[in-house]
mmCIF file of C-alpha atoms in Angstrom:
data_model
loop_
_atom_site.group_PDB
_atom_site.id
_atom_site.type_symbol
_atom_site.label_atom_id
_atom_site.label_comp_id
_atom_site.label_asym_id
_atom_site.label_seq_id
_atom_site.Cartn_x
_atom_site.Cartn_y
_atom_site.Cartn_z
ATOM 1 C CA MET E 53 53.675 130.084 -15.704
ATOM 2 C CA ARG E 54 53.907 130.397 -11.924
ATOM 3 C CA ARG E 55 53.498 127.100 -10.189
ATOM 4 C CA SER E 56 50.895 126.381 -7.536
ATOM 5 C CA ILE E 57 52.207 125.467 -4.121
ATOM 6 C CA ALA E 58 49.878 122.518 -4.235
ATOM 7 C CA SER E 59 51.921 121.120 -7.090
ATOM 8 C CA ILE E 60 55.239 121.321 -5.265
ATOM 9 C CA LEU E 61 57.090 118.048 -5.028
ATOM 10 C CA ILE E 62 57.697 117.830 -1.319
ATOM 11 C CA ALA E 63 61.365 117.959 -0.506
ATOM 12 C CA THR E 64 61.294 115.446 2.283
ATOM 13 C CA THR E 65 62.685 113.255 -0.462
ATOM 14 C CA LEU E 66 66.132 113.200 -1.726
ATOM 15 C CA ILE E 67 66.719 113.872 -5.360
ATOM 16 C CA SER E 68 65.506 115.147 -8.699
ATOM 17 C CA PRO E 69 62.777 113.348 -10.665
ATOM 18 C CA THR E 70 65.326 111.381 -12.714
ATOM 19 C CA GLY E 71 67.604 110.503 -9.868
ATOM 20 C CA VAL E 72 68.195 108.010 -7.196
ATOM 21 C CA PHE E 73 66.418 109.395 -4.174
ATOM 22 C CA ALA E 74 62.726 109.185 -4.873
ATOM 23 C CA GLN E 75 60.394 112.146 -4.604
ATOM 24 C CA THR E 76 56.893 111.800 -3.207
ATOM 25 C CA THR E 77 53.995 114.183 -2.901
ATOM 26 C CA ASP E 78 52.640 112.931 0.404
ATOM 27 C CA GLY E 79 55.752 113.198 2.524
ATOM 28 C CA LEU E 80 56.276 109.427 2.554
ATOM 29 C CA PRO E 81 59.105 107.537 0.887
ATOM 30 C CA GLN E 82 58.397 105.409 -2.130
ATOM 31 C CA GLN E 83 58.078 101.665 -1.762
ATOM 32 C CA VAL E 84 61.419 100.218 -0.725
ATOM 33 C CA ILE E 85 63.238 97.827 -3.055
ATOM 34 C CA PRO E 86 64.843 95.108 -0.889
ATOM 35 C CA ASN E 87 68.130 94.937 -2.782
ATOM 36 C CA PHE E 88 69.798 96.899 -5.529
ATOM 37 C CA TYR E 89 70.957 94.643 -8.327
ATOM 38 C CA ASP E 90 74.091 96.695 -8.969
ATOM 39 C CA LEU E 91 75.138 96.862 -5.296
ATOM 40 C CA PRO E 92 76.617 93.499 -4.229
ATOM 41 C CA GLU E 93 77.106 92.658 -0.571
ATOM 42 C CA ASP E 94 80.878 93.026 -0.852
ATOM 43 C CA SER E 95 80.566 96.632 -2.075
ATOM 44 C CA GLU E 96 81.876 99.254 0.331
ATOM 45 C CA TYR E 97 78.570 101.067 -0.152
ATOM 46 C CA PHE E 98 76.302 98.092 0.542
ATOM 47 C CA LEU E 99 76.042 98.610 4.301
ATOM 48 C CA PRO E 100 75.482 102.407 4.329
ATOM 49 C CA VAL E 101 73.075 102.387 1.384
ATOM 50 C CA THR E 102 71.090 99.493 2.853
ATOM 51 C CA TYR E 103 70.907 101.263 6.224
ATOM 52 C CA LEU E 104 69.653 104.518 4.697
ATOM 53 C CA HIS E 105 67.351 102.677 2.303
ATOM 54 C CA GLU E 106 65.621 100.784 5.104
ATOM 55 C CA ARG E 107 64.884 104.106 6.800
ATOM 56 C CA GLY E 108 63.381 105.668 3.692
ATOM 57 C CA LEU E 109 66.273 108.089 3.216
ATOM 58 C CA VAL E 110 67.343 106.809 -0.196
ATOM 59 C CA ALA E 111 65.626 104.911 -2.969
ATOM 60 C CA GLY E 112 66.732 103.482 -6.277
ATOM 61 C CA TYR E 113 65.782 103.593 -9.907
ATOM 62 C CA GLU E 114 62.661 101.828 -11.086
ATOM 63 C CA ASP E 115 64.757 98.991 -12.515
ATOM 64 C CA GLY E 116 66.107 98.160 -9.056
ATOM 65 C CA THR E 117 69.550 99.708 -9.462
ATOM 66 C CA PHE E 118 71.308 102.314 -7.341
ATOM 67 C CA HIS E 119 74.166 103.596 -9.552
ATOM 68 C CA ALA E 120 76.523 104.175 -6.633
ATOM 69 C CA GLU E 121 79.339 105.402 -8.869
ATOM 70 C CA GLU E 122 77.358 108.215 -10.484
ATOM 71 C CA PRO E 123 78.038 111.771 -9.286
ATOM 72 C CA VAL E 124 75.782 113.797 -6.995
ATOM 73 C CA ASN E 125 75.079 117.453 -7.725
ATOM 74 C CA ARG E 126 74.746 120.190 -5.117
ATOM 75 C CA ALA E 127 70.949 120.255 -5.139
ATOM 76 C CA GLU E 128 70.731 116.495 -4.673
ATOM 77 C CA ALA E 129 73.324 116.559 -1.897
ATOM 78 C CA LEU E 130 71.440 119.319 -0.080
ATOM 79 C CA ALA E 131 68.189 117.363 -0.276
ATOM 80 C CA MET E 132 69.915 114.264 1.110
ATOM 81 C CA VAL E 133 71.399 116.222 3.985
ATOM 82 C CA LEU E 134 68.125 117.927 4.928
ATOM 83 C CA ARG E 135 66.308 114.613 4.989
ATOM 84 C CA ALA E 136 69.036 112.876 6.979
ATOM 85 C CA THR E 137 69.037 115.636 9.607
ATOM 86 C CA ASP E 138 65.227 115.987 9.591
ATOM 87 C CA HIS E 139 65.569 119.726 9.075
ATOM 88 C CA GLU E 140 62.716 122.117 9.853
ATOM 89 C CA ILE E 141 62.762 123.267 6.212
ATOM 90 C CA LEU E 142 61.113 120.017 5.164
ATOM 91 C CA HIS E 143 58.377 120.350 7.771
ATOM 92 C CA GLU E 144 57.720 123.914 6.609
ATOM 93 C CA ILE E 145 57.325 122.733 3.026
ATOM 94 C CA THR E 146 54.965 119.971 4.126
ATOM 95 C CA ARG E 147 52.844 122.439 6.099
ATOM 96 C CA LYS E 148 52.819 124.917 3.224
ATOM 97 C CA LYS E 149 51.663 122.215 0.834
ATOM 98 C CA ALA E 150 48.881 121.140 3.205
ATOM 99 C CA GLU E 151 47.728 124.740 3.677
ATOM 100 C CA ALA E 152 47.732 125.366 -0.072
ATOM 101 C CA GLU E 153 45.750 122.201 -0.740
ATOM 102 C CA ALA E 154 43.217 123.189 1.927
ATOM 103 C CA ALA E 155 42.890 126.649 0.354
ATOM 104 C CA LEU E 156 42.345 125.115 -3.078
ATOM 105 C CA ARG E 157 39.669 122.786 -1.711
ATOM 106 C CA ALA E 158 37.932 125.719 -0.003
ATOM 107 C CA ALA E 159 38.070 127.776 -3.196
ATOM 108 C CA GLU E 160 36.654 124.913 -5.244
ATOM 109 C CA LYS E 161 33.868 124.415 -2.707
ATOM 110 C CA ALA E 162 33.007 128.130 -2.782
ATOM 111 C CA LYS E 163 32.946 128.068 -6.569
ATOM 112 C CA LEU E 164 30.580 125.090 -6.645
ATOM 113 C CA GLU E 165 28.304 126.723 -4.073
ATOM 114 C CA ALA E 166 28.225 129.954 -6.102
ATOM 115 C CA GLU E 167 27.355 128.056 -9.279
ATOM 116 C CA ALA E 168 24.586 126.175 -7.453
ATOM 117 C CA ALA E 169 23.178 129.444 -6.069
ATOM 118 C CA GLU E 170 23.219 130.995 -9.540
ATOM 119 C CA ARG E 171 21.342 128.033 -11.007
ATOM 120 C CA GLU E 172 18.780 128.253 -8.193
ATOM 121 C CA ASP E 173 18.258 131.985 -8.859
ATOM 122 C CA GLN E 174 17.750 131.308 -12.553
ATOM 123 C CA THR E 175 15.229 128.556 -11.802
ATOM 124 C CA GLN E 176 13.264 130.764 -9.424
ATOM 125 C CA ALA E 177 13.228 133.629 -11.915
ATOM 126 C CA HIS E 178 11.982 131.321 -14.651
ATOM 127 C CA GLU E 179 9.223 129.933 -12.418
ATOM 128 C CA ALA E 180 8.159 133.438 -11.409
ATOM 129 C CA GLU E 181 7.940 134.554 -15.042
ATOM 130 C CA LYS E 182 5.960 131.464 -15.963
ATOM 131 C CA PHE E 183 3.541 131.983 -13.078
ATOM 132 C CA GLU E 184 3.006 135.645 -13.969
ATOM 133 C CA SER E 185 2.395 134.760 -17.595
ATOM 134 C CA GLU E 186 -0.235 132.183 -16.706
ATOM 135 C CA THR E 187 -2.136 134.261 -14.126
ATOM 136 C CA SER E 188 -2.021 137.820 -15.491
ATOM 137 C CA THR E 189 -5.266 139.105 -17.116
ATOM 138 C CA GLU E 190 -4.560 142.811 -17.004
ATOM 139 C CA ALA E 191 -1.412 143.058 -19.082
ATOM 140 C CA THR E 192 -0.245 141.503 -22.285
ATOM 141 C CA PRO E 193 3.215 140.035 -22.525
ATOM 142 C CA SER E 194 4.385 143.126 -24.371
ATOM 143 C CA GLN E 195 3.115 145.360 -21.561
ATOM 144 C CA ARG E 196 4.764 143.464 -18.691
ATOM 145 C CA GLU E 197 8.128 144.503 -17.339
ATOM 146 C CA PRO E 198 10.789 142.086 -18.524
ATOM 147 C CA VAL E 199 12.383 139.896 -15.894
ATOM 148 C CA ALA E 200 16.095 140.438 -15.930
ATOM 149 C CA GLU E 201 18.239 137.354 -16.303
ATOM 150 C CA PRO E 202 20.731 136.899 -13.469
ATOM 151 C CA THR E 203 24.281 137.799 -14.407
ATOM 152 C CA LEU E 204 27.642 137.349 -12.762
ATOM 153 C CA ALA E 205 27.303 140.945 -11.611
ATOM 154 C CA ASP E 206 24.366 139.871 -9.451
ATOM 155 C CA ASN E 207 26.661 137.434 -7.631
ATOM 156 C CA THR E 208 29.399 139.863 -6.737
ATOM 157 C CA GLY E 209 31.407 138.402 -3.895
ATOM 158 C CA THR E 210 30.236 134.835 -4.419
ATOM 159 C CA GLU E 211 32.566 133.901 -7.274
ATOM 160 C CA ALA E 212 35.606 132.002 -5.947
ATOM 161 C CA GLU E 213 38.762 134.044 -6.057
ATOM 162 C CA PRO E 214 41.815 132.278 -7.503
ATOM 163 C CA VAL E 215 44.331 131.156 -4.892
ATOM 164 C CA THR E 216 47.688 132.811 -5.446
ATOM 165 C CA PRO E 217 50.325 130.982 -3.422
ATOM 166 C CA VAL E 218 52.894 133.041 -1.628
ATOM 167 C CA THR E 219 56.433 131.952 -2.437
ATOM 168 C CA GLU E 220 59.724 133.194 -1.128
ATOM 169 C CA PRO E 221 61.887 135.294 -3.419
ATOM 170 C CA ALA E 222 64.610 133.314 -5.139
ATOM 171 C CA ALA E 223 67.594 132.930 -2.824
ATOM 172 C CA PHE E 224 70.018 132.749 -5.741
ATOM 173 C CA ALA E 225 70.077 134.132 -9.250
ATOM 174 C CA ASP E 226 70.450 130.721 -10.900
ATOM 175 C CA ILE E 227 67.362 128.995 -9.443
ATOM 176 C CA SER E 228 63.706 129.481 -10.358
ATOM 177 C CA GLU E 229 60.322 128.466 -8.980
ATOM 178 C CA GLU E 230 60.048 125.777 -11.648
ATOM 179 C CA ASP E 231 63.011 123.865 -10.206
ATOM 180 C CA TRP E 232 62.191 120.816 -8.065
ATOM 181 C CA PHE E 233 64.744 122.020 -5.515
ATOM 182 C CA TYR E 234 63.547 125.656 -5.339
ATOM 183 C CA ASP E 235 61.959 125.418 -1.894
ATOM 184 C CA ILE E 236 64.739 123.458 -0.240
ATOM 185 C CA VAL E 237 67.480 125.732 -1.595
ATOM 186 C CA THR E 238 65.555 128.879 -0.666
ATOM 187 C CA GLY E 239 64.846 127.531 2.809
ATOM 188 C CA ALA E 240 68.431 126.374 3.250
ATOM 189 C CA LYS E 241 69.680 129.866 2.432
ATOM 190 C CA ARG E 242 67.283 131.377 4.975
ATOM 191 C CA TYR E 243 68.452 128.968 7.684
ATOM 192 C CA GLY E 244 72.115 129.478 6.878
ATOM 193 C CA VAL E 245 72.687 125.920 5.675
ATOM 194 C CA VAL E 246 74.055 127.196 2.357
ATOM 195 C CA SER E 247 75.484 130.555 1.368
ATOM 196 C CA GLY E 248 76.124 130.117 -2.341
ATOM 197 C CA THR E 249 79.267 129.993 -4.416
ATOM 198 C CA GLY E 250 81.688 132.730 -5.351
ATOM 199 C CA GLU E 251 80.201 136.004 -4.155
ATOM 200 C CA GLY E 252 77.093 134.188 -2.953
ATOM 201 C CA THR E 253 74.803 135.191 -5.813
ATOM 202 C CA ASN E 254 74.590 131.697 -7.338
ATOM 203 C CA PHE E 255 73.991 128.226 -5.960
ATOM 204 C CA GLU E 256 75.123 126.171 -8.975
ATOM 205 C CA PRO E 257 72.627 123.367 -8.285
ATOM 206 C CA GLU E 258 73.770 121.157 -11.157
ATOM 207 C CA LYS E 259 77.447 121.325 -10.222
ATOM 208 C CA GLU E 260 78.887 118.158 -8.700
ATOM 209 C CA VAL E 261 79.184 118.452 -4.943
ATOM 210 C CA ILE E 262 82.674 118.316 -3.458
ATOM 211 C CA LEU E 263 83.705 116.799 -0.145
ATOM 212 C CA VAL E 264 84.086 120.017 1.838
ATOM 213 C CA GLY E 265 80.843 121.413 0.423
ATOM 214 C CA ALA E 266 78.938 118.304 1.484
ATOM 215 C CA LEU E 267 80.489 118.408 4.959
ATOM 216 C CA ARG E 268 79.598 122.060 5.464
ATOM 217 C CA MET E 269 75.978 121.388 4.416
ATOM 218 C CA LEU E 270 75.831 118.438 6.799
ATOM 219 C CA PHE E 271 77.222 120.227 9.834
ATOM 220 C CA LYS E 272 75.205 123.406 9.215
ATOM 221 C CA SER E 273 71.971 121.470 8.689
ATOM 222 C CA SER E 274 72.477 119.496 11.896
ATOM 223 C CA GLY E 275 73.312 122.606 13.911
ATOM 224 C CA GLU E 276 76.768 121.255 14.703
ATOM 225 C CA GLU E 277 78.995 123.803 16.399
ATOM 226 C CA LEU E 278 82.275 123.705 14.529
ATOM 227 C CA PRO E 279 85.179 123.935 16.973
ATOM 228 C CA LEU E 280 88.395 125.799 16.336
ATOM 229 C CA PRO E 281 91.081 123.662 14.677
ATOM 230 C CA GLU E 282 93.232 123.681 17.822
ATOM 231 C CA GLU E 283 90.295 122.295 19.838
ATOM 232 C CA ILE E 284 89.966 119.128 17.759
ATOM 233 C CA ASN E 285 91.668 115.941 18.931
ATOM 234 C CA LEU E 286 92.607 114.105 15.749
ATOM 235 C CA ARG E 287 92.963 110.349 15.549
ATOM 236 C CA TYR E 288 94.682 110.702 12.178
ATOM 237 C CA PRO E 289 97.559 113.004 11.228
ATOM 238 C CA LEU E 290 96.609 115.565 8.573
ATOM 239 C CA PRO E 291 99.986 116.875 7.447
ATOM 240 C CA ASP E 292 98.745 118.513 4.249
ATOM 241 C CA LEU E 293 95.737 120.347 5.676
ATOM 242 C CA ASP E 294 95.935 124.138 5.616
ATOM 243 C CA LYS E 295 94.241 125.084 8.888
ATOM 244 C CA THR E 296 93.618 128.633 7.658
ATOM 245 C CA GLN E 297 91.122 127.447 5.021
ATOM 246 C CA TRP E 298 87.405 127.945 5.677
ATOM 247 C CA TYR E 299 86.815 124.206 5.480
ATOM 248 C CA ALA E 300 89.561 123.169 7.934
ATOM 249 C CA PRO E 301 87.178 122.754 10.926
ATOM 250 C CA ASP E 302 84.789 120.636 8.823
ATOM 251 C CA LEU E 303 87.530 118.290 7.668
ATOM 252 C CA MET E 304 89.178 118.030 11.062
ATOM 253 C CA LEU E 305 85.909 117.381 12.894
ATOM 254 C CA SER E 306 84.788 114.745 10.392
ATOM 255 C CA ALA E 307 88.219 113.093 10.582
ATOM 256 C CA ALA E 308 88.136 113.107 14.382
ATOM 257 C CA ARG E 309 84.699 111.464 14.318
ATOM 258 C CA GLY E 310 85.888 108.761 11.923
ATOM 259 C CA MET E 311 83.711 109.928 9.039
ATOM 260 C CA LEU E 312 86.673 109.951 6.636
ATOM 261 C CA LEU E 313 88.435 106.633 6.205
ATOM 262 C CA ARG E 314 90.653 106.803 3.138
ATOM 263 C CA THR E 315 94.180 106.195 4.413
ATOM 264 C CA THR E 316 97.641 105.587 2.981
ATOM 265 C CA GLY E 317 100.476 104.449 5.224
ATOM 266 C CA GLY E 318 98.499 105.307 8.337
ATOM 267 C CA GLU E 319 97.779 108.864 7.198
ATOM 268 C CA LEU E 320 94.332 110.058 6.244
ATOM 269 C CA VAL E 321 94.144 111.010 2.580
ATOM 270 C CA ILE E 322 91.981 114.097 2.106
ATOM 271 C CA LYS E 323 91.223 115.870 -1.130
ATOM 272 C CA PRO E 324 88.984 118.802 -0.168
ATOM 273 C CA ASP E 325 87.771 119.432 -3.716
ATOM 274 C CA GLU E 326 87.164 115.826 -4.744
ATOM 275 C CA THR E 327 83.681 115.213 -6.119
ATOM 276 C CA LEU E 328 81.439 112.655 -4.457
ATOM 277 C CA SER E 329 79.519 109.805 -6.001
ATOM 278 C CA ARG E 330 76.099 108.693 -4.832
ATOM 279 C CA GLY E 331 77.651 105.874 -2.876
ATOM 280 C CA GLU E 332 80.213 108.158 -1.238
ATOM 281 C CA MET E 333 77.546 110.679 -0.276
ATOM 282 C CA ALA E 334 75.421 107.925 1.240
ATOM 283 C CA ALA E 335 78.434 106.581 3.158
ATOM 284 C CA LEU E 336 79.275 110.044 4.489
ATOM 285 C CA ILE E 337 75.735 110.570 5.774
ATOM 286 C CA TYR E 338 75.632 107.043 7.197
ATOM 287 C CA ARG E 339 78.827 107.628 9.182
ATOM 288 C CA TYR E 340 77.521 110.946 10.432
ATOM 289 C CA ILE E 341 74.304 109.345 11.701
ATOM 290 C CA LYS E 342 76.114 106.430 13.319
ATOM 291 C CA THR E 343 78.734 108.619 15.024
ATOM 292 C CA GLU E 344 75.901 110.772 16.369
ATOM 293 C CA GLU E 345 74.607 107.574 17.975
ATOM 294 C CA GLY E 346 78.012 106.852 19.508
ATOM 295 C CA GLY E 347 79.451 104.597 16.810
ATOM 296 C CA MET E 348 83.102 104.679 15.767
ATOM 297 C CA PHE E 349 84.672 104.038 12.363
ATOM 298 C CA GLY E 350 88.196 103.038 11.463
ATOM 299 C CA TYR E 351 90.396 99.975 10.999
ATOM 300 C CA ALA E 352 91.131 96.913 13.113
ATOM 301 C CA SER E 353 93.904 94.342 13.114
ATOM 302 C CA TRP E 354 94.299 91.213 15.241
ATOM 303 C CA TYR E 355 96.560 89.625 17.840
ATOM 304 C CA GLY E 356 96.954 86.088 19.141
ATOM 305 C CA ASP E 357 94.183 84.576 21.230
ATOM 306 C CA GLY E 358 94.707 84.736 24.978
ATOM 307 C CA LEU E 359 97.583 87.217 24.947
ATOM 308 C CA ALA E 360 95.781 89.694 27.228
ATOM 309 C CA HIS E 361 95.256 88.566 30.825
ATOM 310 C CA THR E 362 93.652 91.703 32.281
ATOM 311 C CA SER E 363 90.735 90.988 34.599
ATOM 312 C CA VAL E 364 87.411 92.522 33.601
ATOM 313 C CA PRO E 365 84.416 93.504 35.763
ATOM 314 C CA GLN E 366 82.052 91.901 33.252
ATOM 315 C CA GLY E 367 82.248 89.855 30.075
ATOM 316 C CA GLU E 368 84.327 86.904 31.329
ATOM 317 C CA GLU E 369 82.424 84.651 28.944
ATOM 318 C CA TYR E 370 83.851 86.650 26.043
ATOM 319 C CA VAL E 371 87.362 86.248 27.433
ATOM 320 C CA ASP E 372 86.841 82.490 27.790
ATOM 321 C CA ASN E 373 85.807 82.296 24.128
ATOM 322 C CA TYR E 374 88.631 84.540 22.885
ATOM 323 C CA ARG E 375 86.258 87.317 21.874
ATOM 324 C CA THR E 376 88.372 90.210 23.113
ATOM 325 C CA ALA E 377 89.574 93.602 21.920
ATOM 326 C CA ALA E 378 92.123 96.281 22.687
ATOM 327 C CA ASN E 379 91.158 99.953 22.693
ATOM 328 C CA ARG E 380 93.108 102.992 23.811
ATOM 329 C CA THR E 381 90.473 104.606 26.052
ATOM 330 C CA LEU E 382 87.384 102.458 26.696
ATOM 331 C CA PRO E 383 87.131 100.951 30.195
ATOM 332 C CA PHE E 384 88.010 97.289 30.584
ATOM 333 C CA GLY E 385 84.837 95.229 30.516
ATOM 334 C CA THR E 386 83.091 97.377 27.895
ATOM 335 C CA ILE E 387 81.146 95.142 25.515
ATOM 336 C CA LEU E 388 81.342 96.173 21.854
ATOM 337 C CA ARG E 389 79.563 95.082 18.701
ATOM 338 C CA VAL E 390 82.056 95.194 15.846
ATOM 339 C CA THR E 391 80.854 95.258 12.235
ATOM 340 C CA ASN E 392 82.912 94.737 9.105
ATOM 341 C CA SER E 393 82.044 97.790 7.011
ATOM 342 C CA LEU E 394 82.475 95.871 3.761
ATOM 343 C CA ASN E 395 80.499 92.691 4.376
ATOM 344 C CA GLY E 396 78.283 93.517 7.366
ATOM 345 C CA LYS E 397 79.508 90.576 9.467
ATOM 346 C CA GLN E 398 79.436 91.201 13.217
ATOM 347 C CA VAL E 399 81.062 89.947 16.389
ATOM 348 C CA ASP E 400 80.608 90.968 20.033
ATOM 349 C CA VAL E 401 83.774 91.407 22.103
ATOM 350 C CA VAL E 402 84.926 92.668 25.494
ATOM 351 C CA VAL E 403 87.684 95.252 25.918
ATOM 352 C CA ASN E 404 90.498 93.815 28.045
ATOM 353 C CA ASP E 405 93.654 95.415 26.667
ATOM 354 C CA ARG E 406 95.125 98.732 25.505
ATOM 355 C CA GLY E 407 95.947 99.628 21.925
ATOM 356 C CA PRO E 408 96.280 99.879 19.010
ATOM 357 C CA PHE E 409 98.875 102.612 18.720
ATOM 358 C CA ILE E 410 99.085 102.733 14.927
ATOM 359 C CA PRO E 411 97.465 105.773 13.246
ATOM 360 C CA GLY E 412 94.136 104.930 11.679
ATOM 361 C CA ARG E 413 93.376 101.869 13.802
ATOM 362 C CA ILE E 414 90.698 102.017 16.472
ATOM 363 C CA LEU E 415 90.663 98.389 17.661
ATOM 364 C CA ASP E 416 92.814 95.303 17.855
ATOM 365 C CA LEU E 417 90.788 92.089 17.942
ATOM 366 C CA SER E 418 91.720 88.650 19.145
ATOM 367 C CA ARG E 419 92.362 86.337 16.224
ATOM 368 C CA SER E 420 89.170 84.341 16.824
ATOM 369 C CA ALA E 421 87.065 87.503 16.962
ATOM 370 C CA PHE E 422 88.710 88.903 13.830
ATOM 371 C CA ALA E 423 88.051 85.634 11.985
ATOM 372 C CA GLU E 424 84.322 86.074 12.625
ATOM 373 C CA ILE E 425 84.215 89.149 10.401
ATOM 374 C CA ALA E 426 87.196 88.848 8.030
ATOM 375 C CA SER E 427 89.958 86.541 6.930
ATOM 376 C CA PRO E 428 92.959 86.791 9.282
ATOM 377 C CA GLY E 429 95.096 86.680 6.165
ATOM 378 C CA ALA E 430 93.863 90.160 5.285
ATOM 379 C CA GLY E 431 95.586 91.522 8.376
ATOM 380 C CA VAL E 432 93.435 94.644 8.603
ATOM 381 C CA ALA E 433 89.695 95.225 8.171
ATOM 382 C CA ARG E 434 87.625 98.373 7.876
ATOM 383 C CA ILE E 435 85.227 98.288 10.794
ATOM 384 C CA GLU E 436 82.735 100.204 12.851
ATOM 385 C CA PHE E 437 81.776 99.503 16.425
ATOM 386 C CA GLU E 438 79.180 100.526 18.959
ATOM 387 C CA ILE E 439 79.012 100.052 22.714
ATOM 388 C CA ILE E 440 76.260 97.602 23.600
ATOM 389 C CA ASP E 441 77.054 97.211 27.308
ATOM 390 C CA PRO E 442 79.112 99.921 29.016
ATOM 391 C CA VAL E 443 80.831 99.510 32.342
ATOM 392 C CA GLU E 444 78.781 101.140 35.090
#
């Protein structure tokens, strides 16, 4: 049975009916659950999932869980990406649904009006026959011409025609109109967000998404211009990356933006074909959104309070309270808000020194500032920062 467009589950939501990212039919996210019971505050996914959840980009199961460790398939990942980038595909689907619903309402109204007109014709015919029977003195009932009963043929053109929605041909051989993701996959193919697997004939929607596949969807959906590998200034060494691979620009750009944080010995650990969990996919999208807003992700260590004596054009109160930071490029006096990516604790600092010069680290904090967000005994913390007061 072909589906009606009016019954499409609008793909401004982010996953299949059984999954984690709730679907709605009115373009609005489902009611937000304040906290997920299986996502404690010390989870590395707590901050990104909470951020996306508060913005209606992800939702949980009905029992209040998130299942961050469960895998994400390609269809679910695509839906997440389209929603996060507010892609035109979703607006097209919303408009198509509204138009189809309006057409159905118009057809139903026409049908009701036709039925009412038919009943009125039948009533008038009956009254006319009754009147003629009561007033005629010249002809017997058997001599009078019979009054024809109205039929559907008499109402040609008034019967409501069924609305046949127009749907795009399947973009891939392995998806059908009955699939919840049909419209988003078809639209994504048309916009060049996805191109299929192998020879491009299949999409493999149920296959677990891999890192490079998710990155390519994300950059294509956002309209990001992928630079040539030699044009990318890396903050991490990538000794094992084959720059001739199709995914090299995606990995290098995401690494340069701080979207990939798994490091060993100061080197970024990248497995292009590793599958992503729900938590990892949410974290990847979160970092993309935040870096688009100017945020930076990486690691921070600490140094002794008061070691830097550089004068700053603003932020002396931070210096006086040992809330300082070292960064390799930001102007002295830049005020930063630093967040521990694992526990969400924050501290505001002023840049008054240069460093760090260890691969993978983006800030050094004064000991007092570091202690606001993590135990100094840890030595290093995974952090993100944003500029809250630049130097004019």
